[in-house]
Short mmCIF file of C-alpha atoms in Angstrom, two decimals:
data_model
loop_
_atom_site.label_atom_id
_atom_site.label_comp_id
_atom_site.label_asym_id
_atom_site.label_seq_id
_atom_site.Cartn_x
_atom_site.Cartn_y
_atom_site.Cartn_z
CA MET A 1 64.21 -38.61 73.13
CA ARG A 2 66.49 -35.78 72.00
CA LYS A 3 66.16 -36.93 68.40
CA PHE A 4 62.36 -36.91 68.75
CA LEU A 5 62.34 -33.34 70.11
CA LEU A 6 64.67 -32.22 67.31
CA LEU A 7 62.27 -33.61 64.71
CA ILE A 8 59.38 -31.69 66.33
CA MET A 9 61.36 -28.44 66.26
CA LEU A 10 62.28 -28.94 62.62
CA GLY A 11 58.64 -29.61 61.80
CA LEU A 12 57.60 -26.37 63.44
CA LEU A 13 60.19 -24.41 61.49
CA PHE A 14 58.88 -25.79 58.20
CA ALA A 15 55.27 -25.19 59.22
CA PHE A 16 55.90 -21.55 60.16
CA PRO A 17 58.26 -19.65 57.82
CA ALA A 18 60.79 -17.20 59.21
CA SER A 19 58.78 -14.21 57.94
CA VAL A 20 55.87 -15.28 60.13
CA PHE A 21 58.08 -15.58 63.21
CA ALA A 22 59.51 -12.12 62.51
CA GLN A 23 56.05 -10.54 62.72
CA SER A 24 56.04 -10.54 66.52
CA ASP A 25 59.14 -8.32 66.47
CA LEU A 26 58.08 -6.14 63.54
CA LYS A 27 57.74 -2.43 64.19
CA LEU A 28 56.00 -0.03 61.82
CA THR A 29 57.90 3.16 61.09
CA ASN A 30 54.85 5.16 59.99
CA VAL A 31 51.09 4.76 60.12
CA ASN A 32 48.85 7.47 58.64
CA VAL A 33 45.11 7.05 59.14
CA GLN A 34 42.50 9.10 57.30
CA LEU A 35 38.84 9.11 58.32
CA TRP A 36 36.51 10.17 55.50
CA PRO A 37 32.92 10.25 56.80
CA GLU A 38 30.12 10.28 54.21
CA TYR A 39 32.59 10.33 51.33
CA ASP A 40 30.77 8.20 48.74
CA GLN A 41 28.55 6.21 51.12
CA PRO A 42 26.61 7.15 54.28
CA SER A 43 29.33 5.46 56.35
CA MET A 44 32.97 5.96 57.37
CA LEU A 45 35.77 5.27 54.91
CA VAL A 46 38.96 4.43 56.83
CA ILE A 47 42.22 4.66 54.85
CA THR A 48 45.42 3.41 56.46
CA ASP A 49 48.88 3.94 54.93
CA PHE A 50 51.75 2.15 56.63
CA GLU A 51 55.51 1.63 56.29
CA ILE A 52 57.82 -1.02 57.67
CA PRO A 53 61.57 -0.51 58.30
CA ALA A 54 63.71 -0.31 55.16
CA THR A 55 65.95 -3.03 56.64
CA THR A 56 63.12 -5.61 56.69
CA ALA A 57 63.86 -8.73 54.61
CA LEU A 58 61.30 -8.98 51.79
CA PRO A 59 58.90 -10.48 51.05
CA VAL A 60 57.31 -10.47 54.48
CA ASN A 61 53.81 -11.28 55.71
CA VAL A 62 52.15 -8.63 57.87
CA THR A 63 48.85 -9.18 59.66
CA PHE A 64 46.38 -6.42 60.51
CA ARG A 65 43.16 -6.48 62.51
CA ILE A 66 40.10 -4.38 61.72
CA PRO A 67 36.73 -4.11 63.49
CA LYS A 68 34.37 -7.06 63.14
CA ASP A 69 31.71 -4.88 61.46
CA ALA A 70 34.17 -3.40 58.93
CA ASN A 71 33.99 -4.10 55.19
CA LEU A 72 37.51 -4.43 53.77
CA ILE A 73 37.51 -3.07 50.20
CA ALA A 74 41.17 -2.69 49.21
CA VAL A 75 44.67 -3.86 50.11
CA ALA A 76 47.59 -2.43 48.11
CA VAL A 77 51.35 -1.94 48.10
CA TYR A 78 53.36 1.09 47.02
CA SER A 79 55.90 0.61 44.25
CA ALA A 80 59.22 2.46 44.14
CA ASP A 81 57.65 5.30 42.12
CA GLY A 82 54.81 5.74 44.62
CA ALA A 83 52.11 4.02 42.57
CA LEU A 84 49.59 1.73 44.27
CA THR A 85 49.02 -1.81 43.01
CA ASN A 86 46.78 -4.55 44.37
CA ALA A 87 48.49 -6.69 47.00
CA ILE A 88 48.32 -10.42 47.61
CA PHE A 89 46.50 -11.02 50.89
CA GLU A 90 44.54 -13.66 52.78
CA GLY A 91 41.33 -13.00 54.70
CA PRO A 92 39.70 -11.27 56.31
CA GLN A 93 38.69 -13.91 58.80
CA GLU A 94 37.12 -13.81 62.25
CA ASP A 95 39.70 -13.17 64.96
CA GLY A 96 38.00 -12.94 68.35
CA GLU A 97 36.53 -9.44 68.64
CA TRP A 98 38.19 -8.50 65.35
CA GLN A 99 38.65 -9.76 61.83
CA SER A 100 42.19 -10.13 60.53
CA PHE A 101 43.92 -10.30 57.16
CA THR A 102 47.51 -11.00 56.17
CA VAL A 103 49.21 -9.12 53.34
CA SER A 104 52.34 -10.29 51.54
CA LEU A 105 54.64 -7.28 51.14
CA ASP A 106 57.28 -7.09 48.42
CA SER A 107 57.90 -3.42 49.24
CA THR A 108 58.15 -1.48 52.48
CA ALA A 109 54.90 0.49 52.21
CA GLY A 110 51.25 -0.35 51.73
CA ARG A 111 47.66 0.71 52.25
CA PHE A 112 44.35 -0.83 53.22
CA GLU A 113 40.84 0.62 53.19
CA TYR A 114 37.57 -0.35 54.75
CA TYR A 115 34.10 1.01 55.40
CA GLN A 116 32.58 1.05 58.87
CA THR A 117 29.15 2.01 60.13
CA LEU A 118 28.38 5.54 61.35
CA SER A 119 25.82 6.08 64.12
CA PHE A 120 23.04 8.50 63.13
CA ASN A 121 20.88 10.43 65.60
CA GLY A 122 18.98 13.07 63.64
CA ASN A 123 21.61 15.51 62.38
CA GLN A 124 24.23 14.07 64.72
CA ARG A 125 26.80 11.49 63.60
CA ILE A 126 28.98 9.49 66.01
CA PHE A 127 32.00 7.30 65.28
CA SER A 128 34.83 5.72 67.25
CA TYR A 129 38.12 4.69 65.63
CA LEU A 130 40.41 2.14 67.29
CA TRP A 131 43.99 1.17 66.40
CA ASP A 132 44.38 -2.22 67.99
CA GLY A 133 48.06 -1.94 68.92
CA ILE A 134 49.17 -5.14 67.20
CA TYR A 135 52.50 -3.49 66.28
CA ALA A 136 54.63 -0.76 67.76
CA VAL A 137 54.59 2.41 65.64
CA ASP A 138 57.34 5.04 65.54
CA THR A 139 55.07 7.73 64.09
CA PHE A 140 51.27 7.39 64.19
CA ALA A 141 49.20 10.22 62.68
CA ILE A 142 45.50 10.64 62.07
CA ARG A 143 43.37 13.18 60.26
CA VAL A 144 39.65 13.65 59.65
CA LEU A 145 37.92 14.99 56.55
CA GLU A 146 35.00 17.29 57.35
CA PRO A 147 31.85 16.31 55.40
CA PHE A 148 29.77 18.85 53.51
CA ASP A 149 27.12 20.88 55.36
CA THR A 150 28.74 20.18 58.74
CA THR A 151 27.76 22.74 61.39
CA SER A 152 29.97 21.43 64.22
CA LEU A 153 32.68 18.81 64.61
CA LYS A 154 34.64 17.68 67.64
CA THR A 155 37.08 14.88 68.37
CA ASP A 156 38.55 13.31 71.47
CA PRO A 157 41.51 13.66 71.58
CA ALA A 158 41.24 17.08 69.98
CA LEU A 159 42.68 17.55 66.50
CA THR A 160 43.83 21.14 66.62
CA SER A 161 45.50 21.57 63.21
CA ILE A 162 43.12 22.54 60.39
CA SER A 163 44.07 22.65 56.71
CA GLN A 164 42.27 23.29 53.43
CA GLU A 165 42.85 21.16 50.35
CA SER A 166 40.73 21.39 47.18
CA ASN A 167 38.03 23.31 49.12
CA LEU A 168 37.88 20.56 51.72
CA LYS A 169 38.69 20.94 55.41
CA TYR A 170 40.91 18.46 57.29
CA TYR A 171 41.56 18.16 61.03
CA GLU A 172 44.90 16.75 62.16
CA GLY A 173 46.58 15.97 65.45
CA GLU A 174 50.19 15.78 66.55
CA PRO A 175 51.87 12.48 65.61
CA VAL A 176 52.44 10.07 68.49
CA THR A 177 54.64 7.04 69.17
CA LEU A 178 52.85 3.82 70.12
CA ALA A 179 54.32 0.80 71.87
CA SER A 180 53.39 -2.75 70.93
CA GLY A 181 50.00 -3.47 72.52
CA GLU A 182 49.24 0.24 72.99
CA GLN A 183 45.89 1.19 71.47
CA PHE A 184 44.86 4.52 70.00
CA ILE A 185 41.21 5.63 70.20
CA LEU A 186 39.65 8.65 68.51
CA ASN A 187 36.01 9.54 69.16
CA LEU A 188 34.30 11.71 66.56
CA GLU A 189 31.02 13.61 66.75
CA TYR A 190 29.65 16.03 64.19
CA GLU A 191 26.36 17.57 63.11
CA LYS A 192 25.34 17.75 59.46
CA THR A 193 22.24 19.39 58.02
CA THR A 194 21.97 17.31 54.81
CA ASP A 195 22.74 13.82 53.50
CA THR A 196 25.00 15.16 50.72
CA LEU A 197 28.03 13.00 50.00
CA ILE A 198 31.37 14.50 48.99
CA VAL A 199 31.59 12.66 45.65
CA ASN A 200 28.11 13.94 44.71
CA THR A 201 29.44 17.50 44.58
CA GLN A 202 31.03 18.24 41.21
CA GLY A 203 34.60 19.47 41.14
CA VAL A 204 35.33 18.85 44.82
CA GLN A 205 36.96 15.56 45.76
CA PRO A 206 39.97 14.52 47.84
CA SER A 207 42.64 12.23 46.43
CA ALA A 208 40.84 9.11 45.28
CA PRO A 209 41.25 5.98 47.39
CA VAL A 210 42.20 2.61 45.92
CA ASP A 211 39.55 1.20 43.57
CA GLU A 212 37.73 -1.83 44.89
#
């Protein structure tokens, strides 16, 4: 009987590599989320940069979940010199109320991007961002790019820090620490008088996201 149980345990170890087991204990050191509404499409571009601890044994598989209605367009890793290169990943696939994908990291930092639908009501736009809490995060930060021809913009929680970069306005909040399983929600409402996209205006663009 003991020999039979030992064989089962060995089979499980071969079926699930150590890097997969380590995921449940993985903590992200930094997560920086950027919300770019009506950037190059009449939707929300969500850009997420993340870092894992420098002590993590590489390569390692890391799984993320994104909303079911999201369109994943890019998954990349940062090289030692800060350049982005396409990452090896699997998915996305349906995962309950989400869709999930798994990226194979050979460095400690990466990025993923997706589009998600905006709600339109005349000049009003409404969006809700949700971090699912799959990992604990030492430092979680979020900022919002203000679209062109915006007459009012508000967020909950409030993003009180405002900065200007390349003639574009960004709203930022104070970084927070998130426990494993702790979600972060940001609700965004703004009013915009035109359908002008940021990339349609010559000479004014933020740092380009990863190419599809």
